Amino acid sequence: MSQPMKRNELVLGNKTLKDITDDICAPVERFPSKGWMALFVSAKTLFLFYILTIAMVVSTGIGLLGVNHPVAWGTMIITFVFWVGIGHAGTLISAILFLFRQKWRTSVARSAEAMTVFAVATAGIFPLIHTGRPWLDFWLFPYPNQRGPLWVNFRSPLLWDVFAISTYATVSTVFWFVGLIPDFATLKDRAKNKIRRTVYGALSLGWRGTAKNWSHYEMVYLILAGLSTPLVLSVHTIVSFDFAVSNLPGWHTTIFPPYFVAGAIFSGFAMVITLMSLIRIGWPTFKDYITIDHMEVMNKIIMMTGLMVGYAYGSEFLIAWYSGNIYEQYVFFVSRAFGPYAWSYWIMICCNVVIPQLFWFKKFRRSIPVMFVVSIFVNIGMWFERFVITVTSLHRDFLPSNWGQYAWSMYDTAILVGSFGMFFTIFLLYLRVFPAISIAEMKPVMNVGKDEEGGH
Amino acid sequence: MAKKRSIGGTAGIFLKESTVLKAAAKVRESGFIKFDAITPYPVHGMEEACGIKRSWIPYVTFTAGCAGLLAALGLVYYTSVIDWPINVGGKPMFSLPAFIPIMFELTVLFAALSSVGALFYICGMPKIDPPVIDKDLTCHKFAIFIPENDVGYNAERVEKLMKDLGADEVKKVAEY
């Protein structure tokens, strides 16, 4: 029989099982490096600034931001959709690629999923503040009350969103935590002092790793992957319903759900590339696990989803023309591409459609500096996509008497920039205290300890 | 399984995945039924070797998912049709398509949380400070543990069996 096609090794450097544990646990067990400290202090300062901004917005009022008639959805909603979208790549990697048995996902799944959890946490704050009176946000949930009882409106996409986002946050956190349990047990058993042992022992929930436990564990992992897959698709679908269910030209289109999901995966993978590039720089030992091959595969996904997003942009024009609806045609052919916010439209096109075309070339797909820069551009472009959708559709609707601009204020900038402080603070802390690659999942994809034929 | 009390026994520590897998199959052939293998990661083929039946958690998932679906339907029906009906553009009170997102989300939520709850129940988690046979069993070593109440348990026999199967070390375990 001829030799089957040989794939590149998923993990470089002929590691033994012990090497894997040592390598992955090392960043958690040593004193943080200067680089980490510098990043953490910067991120934390930004986070404190963010908390201060939120305090001012909440105590003074949402009017500090540029939201007003007619653009009543501004930075809060744009940045909310942006961060939720970021989260989607994590679930795609951890759940969908798991179902497709893509073994390369293993070394990036843990951190990508951490990114999901933290991005959704960052996102979740925005609609809560956007309500204007965040101390009454518990009204979003249906509970028996003394106001009638006055129930929430189950026919509103905004309420669907409450359910979608809170379910998504819960299930991804649980999925992530279930994956972490065996690794916490590893960290507990390696602990040199009592405090570490106690803390990681508590986090591991007393995991023992018997064959029976593993059998159930693998089943639950599969089930959670199977549940997360439709869930992640539903979440951005429902986020897009926030727009698509209204009848505003530019929002009221049936392409929104797949378009939003593709965009979410696109932006999420860009963020994964950004973070993984930084992890590779910060912890050179992880280069054996998160190899250039891994990065290349993700860049291919970025390019593919980027093309899907570009196709959606084009298709919106086609449908606007084909619909014969003058308001629809005005939004796409006049207002977006050539109106007062044309600059944001063209930033979006450049960042999301033009720049990722670099990835047609293998050389660029495998170059860390190139992919890092491209990923930043994609992140910027995807924020602007949401800006274009939200602001340019609202600022000019049916009646010219109802037209206006979005009064961008310094608080808009502060709250957008500050949210990165929150995200990076949590992510950097995670890198310090949790194993950033799944130890228990890495070992089965290796070829050590098996007999000569690679089997058992 | 869930509320198993600690019990003593003998454990063999193995260094290679393929050895422990063959050993588990042999231990089973020798007539032991209550033994368990302890591994740092899920070993492919271990379920067959130990004779572990397929997990019943999917039934929990399905039941909980159905419960979630019905709970969501009940919630939206009671609040939007019975308790606080609002006429929006003359559309029907029981406007099912608008309720589907809520029903879907609660199905997933109930199913996911119950599956994890079932996992915790089966594995006896959370458990404070569980007995540890060897600290390397979560890193690079493998073990087969035979409890003293197993059929035909005899300390010398088990020790010899483990040695024959290629155990690197055989440990007497006071409680596991």
XYZ file of C-alpha atoms in Angstrom:
632
model
C 0.000 0.000 0.000
C 1.262 3.454 -0.757
C 2.096 5.820 2.060
C -0.828 7.986 3.142
C -0.361 11.726 2.941
C 1.681 12.863 5.918
C 0.385 15.835 7.819
C 2.628 18.204 9.729
C 2.873 17.385 13.418
C 0.361 19.286 15.537
C 2.919 19.677 18.303
C 6.564 20.308 17.550
C 9.634 19.168 19.469
C 8.856 15.488 20.208
C 7.311 16.177 23.583
C 6.655 13.529 26.199
C 3.492 13.642 28.297
C 5.473 15.146 31.159
C 6.905 17.841 28.888
C 3.420 18.901 27.899
C 2.308 19.277 31.499
C 5.502 21.134 32.416
C 5.334 23.466 29.425
C 1.704 24.410 29.846
C 1.840 24.772 33.613
C 5.047 26.800 33.579
C 3.487 30.253 33.024
C 1.066 29.624 35.875
C 3.771 28.493 38.263
C 6.521 31.047 37.783
C 6.739 34.690 38.698
C 5.247 36.898 35.969
C 7.618 38.352 33.412
C 8.263 42.066 32.996
C 6.406 42.050 29.688
C 3.299 40.599 31.289
C 3.506 43.089 34.156
C 3.802 45.989 31.740
C 0.813 44.828 29.720
C -1.201 44.125 32.840
C -0.531 47.493 34.432
C -1.502 49.269 31.189
C -4.635 47.187 30.765
C -5.613 47.654 34.382
C -5.138 51.412 34.196
C -7.381 51.471 31.151
C -9.882 49.308 32.997
C -9.952 51.740 35.940
C -10.477 54.562 33.470
C -13.345 52.544 31.981
C -14.962 52.045 35.375
C -14.703 55.775 35.974
C -16.278 56.510 32.578
C -19.132 54.118 33.284
C -19.629 55.708 36.683
C -19.913 59.130 35.060
C -22.260 57.900 32.332
C -24.483 56.122 34.827
C -24.559 58.929 37.372
C -25.003 61.769 34.876
C -27.005 59.982 32.231
C -26.718 58.350 28.841
C -26.860 61.841 27.271
C -23.112 62.151 27.817
C -22.792 59.894 24.797
C -23.757 60.980 21.318
C -27.062 59.131 21.268
C -29.999 61.359 20.493
C -32.809 61.629 18.011
C -32.640 60.279 15.293
C -29.512 58.206 16.058
C -30.692 56.632 19.287
C -28.420 53.598 19.045
C -24.801 54.551 19.209
C -21.492 53.423 20.630
C -23.129 51.198 23.237
C -24.968 49.034 20.751
C -22.177 49.126 18.155
C -19.572 48.025 20.660
C -21.934 45.463 22.174
C -22.378 43.777 18.802
C -18.644 44.053 18.214
C -17.716 42.231 21.422
C -20.407 39.572 21.086
C -19.118 38.930 17.574
C -15.573 38.519 18.903
C -16.848 35.814 21.182
C -18.202 33.695 18.365
C -14.853 32.486 17.068
C -14.105 30.937 20.443
C -17.226 28.809 20.323
C -16.616 27.971 16.686
C -13.156 26.667 17.590
C -14.165 24.878 20.764
C -17.504 23.417 19.663
C -17.957 23.352 15.898
C -14.389 22.310 15.073
C -14.637 19.709 17.844
C -17.676 18.181 16.157
C -15.791 18.191 12.861
C -12.877 16.396 14.577
C -10.385 19.086 13.655
C -7.511 18.099 15.907
C -5.617 21.338 15.377
C -8.290 23.140 17.354
C -7.013 21.607 20.589
C -4.108 23.929 21.222
C -6.066 27.116 20.607
C -9.465 26.067 21.975
C -8.875 26.933 25.624
C -7.699 30.481 25.042
C -10.205 31.079 22.274
C -12.963 30.023 24.597
C -11.607 32.196 27.387
C -11.758 34.998 24.849
C -15.413 34.139 24.238
C -16.322 34.249 27.892
C -14.517 37.535 28.507
C -15.755 39.139 25.294
C -19.356 38.261 26.140
C -18.831 39.643 29.653
C -17.448 42.852 28.148
C -20.326 42.999 25.667
C -22.988 42.333 28.270
C -22.266 45.565 30.108
C -23.185 47.769 27.133
C -26.898 47.070 26.736
C -27.225 47.193 30.503
C -25.881 50.749 30.563
C -27.652 51.623 27.347
C -30.988 51.138 29.103
C -30.177 54.446 30.783
C -31.190 53.295 34.228
C -29.000 50.246 34.832
C -30.183 49.885 38.417
C -33.499 48.704 36.996
C -32.002 46.163 34.618
C -33.593 43.273 36.473
C -36.791 44.387 34.723
C -35.375 42.676 31.653
C -36.147 39.286 33.146
C -39.682 37.940 33.475
C -40.440 37.547 37.144
C -43.689 37.918 39.077
C -43.885 41.517 40.192
C -46.224 44.058 41.724
C -46.544 46.167 38.610
C -49.530 44.319 37.258
C -47.784 41.882 37.013
C -46.295 43.572 34.010
C -44.459 41.035 31.885
C -41.677 41.570 29.424
C -42.672 41.600 25.757
C -41.796 38.169 24.397
C -42.451 39.361 20.860
C -39.560 41.814 20.983
C -36.178 40.898 19.497
C -34.547 42.936 22.242
C -35.946 40.496 24.767
C -34.889 37.530 22.657
C -31.455 39.041 22.896
C -31.598 39.076 26.695
C -32.289 35.346 26.621
C -29.798 34.598 23.857
C -26.899 36.483 25.413
C -27.490 35.236 28.946
C -27.834 31.636 27.744
C -24.746 32.022 25.595
C -22.740 33.486 28.460
C -23.854 30.714 30.819
C -23.325 27.795 28.456
C -19.941 28.986 27.184
C -18.725 29.584 30.719
C -19.862 26.116 31.767
C -18.326 24.524 28.659
C -15.059 26.322 29.320
C -15.055 25.386 32.978
C -15.817 21.720 32.305
C -12.798 21.681 29.997
C -10.675 23.220 32.738
C -11.581 20.753 35.505
C -8.995 18.001 34.684
C -6.303 20.648 34.220
C -7.082 22.169 37.590
C -6.569 18.690 39.051
C -3.173 18.563 37.336
C -2.225 21.934 38.773
C -3.391 20.824 42.209
C -1.249 17.703 42.103
C 1.776 19.737 41.054
C 1.234 22.422 43.697
C 4.242 23.076 45.888
C 2.420 24.989 48.614
C -0.782 24.625 50.541
C -2.612 27.679 49.216
C -2.116 26.642 45.596
C -3.179 23.123 46.448
C -6.317 24.328 48.170
C -7.335 26.814 45.488
C -6.747 24.518 42.521
C -8.152 21.592 44.496
C -11.362 23.554 45.007
C -11.475 24.569 41.345
C -10.914 20.967 40.227
C -14.016 20.021 42.261
C -12.322 16.807 43.326
C -11.757 15.440 39.825
C -10.039 12.041 39.869
C -9.782 10.988 36.252
C -10.999 7.409 36.510
C -11.975 5.644 33.300
C -15.638 5.799 34.300
C -15.392 9.503 34.983
C -13.660 10.116 31.674
C -16.309 8.154 29.839
C -19.081 10.400 31.172
C -16.904 13.461 30.860
C -16.265 12.898 27.164
C -19.969 12.382 26.602
C -20.818 15.658 28.345
C -18.111 17.444 26.392
C -19.601 16.159 23.155
C -23.106 17.152 24.251
C -21.979 20.643 25.208
C -20.230 20.996 21.850
C -23.400 19.829 20.132
C -25.528 22.291 22.103
C -23.117 25.194 21.688
C -23.056 24.842 17.920
C -26.684 25.822 17.231
C -26.503 28.172 20.203
C -23.672 30.254 18.781
C -25.431 30.467 15.429
C -28.641 31.494 17.167
C -26.980 34.214 19.220
C -25.747 36.367 16.390
C -28.884 35.565 14.434
C -30.902 37.023 17.274
C -28.519 39.970 17.584
C -29.160 40.622 13.893
C -32.917 40.386 14.567
C -32.513 43.449 16.795
C -31.974 45.244 13.524
C -33.687 43.105 10.910
C -37.067 42.853 12.656
C -37.467 46.633 12.574
C -38.612 48.187 9.303
C -35.833 50.707 8.851
C -34.218 50.725 5.385
C -30.748 49.235 5.720
C -31.809 47.050 8.640
C -34.878 45.301 7.330
C -33.184 42.608 5.260
C -33.351 38.829 5.333
C -29.618 38.450 4.726
C -28.814 39.772 8.190
C -28.617 36.514 10.195
C -26.052 34.683 8.021
C -24.276 37.951 7.301
C -23.933 38.704 11.021
C -22.799 35.184 11.876
C -20.127 35.237 9.152
C -19.008 38.674 10.298
C -18.870 37.520 13.901
C -16.655 34.556 13.061
C -14.524 36.794 10.871
C -13.904 39.333 13.627
C -13.522 36.643 16.281
C -10.805 34.835 14.361
C -9.025 38.144 13.868
C -9.040 38.608 17.633
C -7.798 35.030 18.131
C -4.890 35.790 15.775
C -4.139 39.011 17.665
C -4.129 37.220 21.022
C -2.260 34.128 19.827
C 0.457 36.244 18.233
C 0.918 37.972 21.585
C 0.920 34.654 23.466
C 3.570 33.293 21.103
C 5.723 36.354 21.757
C 5.158 36.306 25.514
C 5.704 32.581 26.031
C 8.049 31.225 23.374
C 7.552 27.637 24.622
C 3.969 27.818 23.367
C 5.282 28.119 19.798
C 5.594 24.325 19.815
C 1.872 24.047 20.493
C 0.456 27.020 18.621
C 2.503 26.529 15.498
C 2.621 28.526 12.293
C 0.424 25.791 10.800
C -2.286 26.629 13.331
C -2.034 30.305 12.538
C -2.183 29.603 8.814
C -5.372 27.578 9.141
C -7.008 30.397 11.079
C -5.889 32.904 8.474
C -7.602 30.793 5.848
C -10.804 30.971 7.873
C -10.383 34.748 8.146
C -10.038 35.002 4.404
C -13.024 32.776 3.744
C -15.344 34.536 6.193
C -14.014 37.861 4.901
C -15.134 36.879 1.416
C -18.523 35.887 2.796
C -18.862 39.286 4.445
C -17.791 40.967 1.209
C -20.383 38.953 -0.656
C -23.026 40.126 1.814
C -22.017 43.758 1.252
C -22.429 43.251 -2.475
C -25.658 41.363 -2.183
C -27.214 44.196 -0.173
C -26.731 46.452 -3.187
C -28.233 43.884 -5.510
C -31.306 43.426 -3.350
C -31.710 47.169 -2.844
C -31.735 47.605 -6.604
C -33.926 44.566 -7.239
C -36.466 45.474 -4.551
C -37.393 48.678 -6.365
C -37.789 50.299 -2.958
C -36.518 53.876 -3.194
C -35.717 54.169 0.512
C -33.698 50.997 0.400
C -31.904 52.164 -2.720
C -31.223 55.545 -1.135
C -29.593 53.949 1.919
C -27.222 51.768 -0.042
C -26.467 53.721 -3.194
C -26.456 57.263 -1.796
C -26.309 57.472 1.956
C -23.838 54.750 2.909
C -21.355 54.894 0.092
C -21.431 58.646 -0.590
C -23.244 60.293 2.333
C -21.790 62.120 5.336
C -20.607 58.814 6.798
C -19.043 57.525 3.577
C -15.632 57.522 5.257
C -16.804 54.867 7.715
C -18.218 52.795 4.872
C -14.937 52.863 2.967
C -12.890 52.090 6.096
C -15.126 49.051 6.507
C -14.665 47.943 2.881
C -10.891 48.411 3.013
C -10.382 46.629 6.308
C -12.818 43.766 5.796
C -12.741 43.070 2.086
C -9.528 44.473 0.610
C -6.845 43.905 3.265
C -7.603 40.222 4.040
C -6.950 39.457 0.347
C -3.280 39.403 1.350
C -3.968 35.936 2.699
C -4.190 34.524 -0.807
C -0.410 34.387 -0.562
C 1.050 31.619 1.550
C 3.976 33.819 2.528
C 1.644 36.319 4.206
C -0.527 33.627 5.777
C 2.542 32.296 7.558
C 4.068 35.587 8.610
C 3.329 36.622 12.191
C 3.902 40.383 11.671
C 1.657 40.425 8.581
C -1.157 38.460 10.197
C -0.959 40.549 13.355
C -1.384 43.769 11.394
C -4.159 42.293 9.236
C -5.987 41.044 12.322
C -5.911 44.530 13.834
C -7.320 45.953 10.601
C -10.079 43.346 10.582
C -10.981 44.236 14.155
C -11.168 47.900 13.221
C -13.134 47.098 10.084
C -15.633 44.967 11.928
C -16.246 47.673 14.508
C -16.912 50.048 11.626
C -19.250 47.544 10.013
C -21.495 47.792 13.045
C -21.060 51.565 13.044
C -22.149 51.689 9.398
C -25.151 49.458 10.028
C -26.288 51.283 13.144
C -25.522 54.927 12.495
C -25.872 55.311 8.739
C -29.215 53.537 8.694
C -30.588 55.653 11.523
C -29.262 59.045 10.509
C -31.285 59.234 7.314
C -34.535 57.311 7.196
C -37.776 58.001 5.349
C -38.386 61.684 5.957
C -35.684 64.331 5.430
C -37.163 66.261 8.375
C -36.143 63.302 10.499
C -32.508 63.406 9.478
C -29.597 64.185 11.761
C -26.030 63.312 12.700
C -24.559 61.251 15.487
C -23.003 63.647 17.983
C -19.918 61.609 18.840
C -18.566 62.790 22.191
C -15.403 62.075 24.122
C -17.426 59.715 26.301
C -18.112 57.562 23.258
C -14.375 57.281 22.698
C -13.715 56.649 26.385
C -16.251 53.877 26.680
C -15.098 52.178 23.474
C -11.404 52.313 24.337
C -12.045 51.500 27.982
C -13.827 48.274 27.133
C -10.537 46.947 25.745
C -9.035 47.634 29.161
C -11.638 45.418 30.759
C -11.185 42.638 28.229
C -7.399 42.628 28.355
C -7.238 42.857 32.145
C -9.331 39.726 32.500
C -7.542 37.950 29.668
C -4.085 38.684 31.084
C -5.162 37.472 34.517
C -6.508 34.317 32.915
C -3.160 33.679 31.223
C -1.448 33.886 34.601
C -3.704 31.646 36.668
C -5.327 29.163 34.281
C -3.523 26.764 31.951
C -3.789 28.534 28.600
C -3.729 25.305 26.573
C -5.785 22.285 27.488
C -3.352 19.812 29.044
C -5.717 16.846 29.078
C -6.846 17.457 25.510
C -3.355 17.946 24.104
C -2.113 14.546 25.236
C -4.460 12.346 23.182
C -3.558 14.143 19.941
C 0.098 13.247 20.468
C 1.644 10.033 19.286
C 3.571 9.180 22.430
C 2.941 6.051 24.472
C 1.079 4.315 21.694
C 2.610 1.246 20.110
C 4.518 1.222 16.857
C 1.578 1.270 14.483
C 0.343 4.426 16.176
C -2.585 2.480 17.563
C -2.875 0.427 20.692
C -21.012 5.408 41.834
C -22.069 8.779 43.068
C -21.969 8.269 46.784
C -19.256 5.634 46.849
C -17.503 5.412 50.177
C -13.723 5.292 50.195
C -12.300 1.813 50.077
C -8.865 0.292 50.219
C -7.238 -1.800 47.532
C -4.235 -2.224 45.327
C -3.125 0.001 42.495
C -0.644 -0.694 39.740
C 1.108 2.306 38.237
C 1.926 2.146 34.535
C 4.090 4.403 32.415
C 2.746 3.781 28.928
C -0.705 4.264 27.491
C -0.539 1.067 25.440
C 0.580 -0.990 28.472
C -2.203 0.254 30.712
C -4.749 -0.348 28.000
C -3.683 -3.959 27.554
C -3.458 -4.367 31.320
C -7.005 -3.073 31.815
C -8.311 -5.617 29.332
C -6.378 -8.404 31.080
C -7.587 -7.359 34.541
C -11.100 -7.550 33.228
C -10.454 -10.980 31.721
C -9.093 -12.112 35.107
C -12.601 -11.680 36.488
C -12.394 -8.357 38.312
C -15.443 -6.179 37.905
C -15.061 -3.229 40.273
C -11.648 -2.067 39.120
C -11.092 1.311 37.559
C -8.332 2.868 35.501
C -7.014 6.300 36.383
C -5.520 8.271 33.539
C -4.397 11.864 33.013
C -6.468 12.146 29.854
C -9.223 10.140 28.174
C -7.471 7.115 26.695
C -8.951 5.958 23.431
C -10.251 2.418 23.786
C -10.275 2.403 27.575
C -14.057 2.033 27.778
C -13.919 -1.172 25.764
C -10.935 -2.440 27.759
C -12.659 -1.830 31.097
C -16.084 -2.856 29.849
C -17.670 0.485 30.656
C -21.157 0.917 29.282
C -22.127 3.922 27.216
C -22.870 6.964 29.359
C -26.549 7.550 30.116
C -26.136 11.314 30.302
C -27.673 11.885 26.819
C -31.029 10.767 28.247
C -30.706 13.477 30.890
C -29.879 15.982 28.164
C -32.879 15.019 26.076
C -35.294 15.065 29.001
C -33.997 18.377 30.285
C -34.111 19.839 26.795
C -37.762 18.848 26.438
C -38.471 20.268 29.888
C -36.784 23.513 28.891
C -38.821 23.712 25.706
C -42.084 23.154 27.553
C -41.117 25.515 30.372
C -40.395 28.249 27.849
C -43.636 27.603 26.006
C -45.510 27.675 29.286
C -43.844 30.891 30.342
C -44.506 32.799 27.127
C -48.012 31.384 26.817
C -48.976 32.317 30.364
C -47.455 35.793 30.286
C -48.295 36.835 26.712
C -51.605 35.069 26.139
C -53.281 34.626 29.520
C -51.946 37.062 32.077
C -51.085 40.145 30.044
C -52.377 39.887 26.489
C -51.353 42.829 24.342
C -52.898 43.408 20.966
C -50.113 44.377 18.570
C -51.487 45.246 15.145
C -54.256 42.683 15.454
C -51.812 39.818 15.433
C -52.770 36.645 17.283
C -52.023 36.503 20.993
C -50.448 33.095 20.598
C -47.918 34.188 17.976
C -45.725 31.109 18.008
C -42.993 32.208 15.553
C -42.138 35.129 17.811
C -41.794 32.754 20.745
C -39.396 30.337 19.047
C -36.173 32.159 20.009
C -37.064 32.010 23.715
C -38.060 28.363 23.432
C -34.828 27.502 21.668
C -32.617 29.320 24.156
C -34.267 27.754 27.190
C -34.056 24.287 25.607
C -30.316 24.710 25.209
C -29.889 26.227 28.665
C -31.784 23.476 30.477
C -30.117 20.712 28.470
C -26.586 22.041 28.972
C -26.865 22.753 32.675
C -28.579 19.438 33.419
C -25.937 17.470 31.511
C -23.191 19.100 33.526
C -25.204 18.565 36.705
C -25.538 14.878 35.828
C -21.787 14.662 35.212
C -21.082 16.177 38.616
C -23.531 13.787 40.249
C -22.009 10.698 38.635
C -18.446 11.711 39.353
C -19.270 12.641 42.942
C -18.260 16.232 42.425
C -17.671 18.586 44.018
C -15.592 16.618 46.478
C -13.196 18.152 48.926
C -9.715 16.692 48.924
C -10.299 13.363 47.204
C -7.756 10.615 47.914
C -4.832 10.646 45.502
C -3.028 7.423 44.612
C -0.116 9.107 42.901
C 0.408 12.760 42.068
C 1.621 11.925 38.589
C -1.684 10.352 37.592
C -2.848 13.751 36.351
C 0.382 14.230 34.440
C 2.081 11.299 32.729
C 1.374 8.078 34.626
C -1.548 5.677 34.469
C -3.008 3.418 37.120
C -5.326 0.486 37.526
C -6.989 0.287 40.901
C -8.630 -2.884 42.195
C -10.700 -2.381 45.355
C -10.445 -4.962 48.120
C -14.129 -5.845 47.880
C -13.819 -6.984 44.292
C -14.580 -10.558 43.315
C -11.639 -12.815 44.078
C -9.531 -10.027 45.524
C -6.342 -11.228 47.111
C -3.529 -8.799 47.784
C -0.727 -11.132 46.669
C -2.578 -12.275 43.582
C -3.371 -8.722 42.507
C 0.192 -7.602 43.103
C 1.534 -10.447 40.990
C -1.030 -9.757 38.268
C -0.046 -6.094 38.094
C 3.651 -6.960 37.931
C 2.975 -9.444 35.164
C 1.043 -6.858 33.224
C 3.988 -4.523 33.241
C 3.228 -2.220 36.171
C 6.125 0.015 37.061
C 5.109 0.066 40.676
C 2.424 -1.599 42.789
C 0.919 0.382 45.635
C -1.226 -0.610 48.563
C -3.934 2.019 48.809
C -5.531 2.563 52.202
C -8.545 4.390 50.865
C -9.693 5.489 47.464
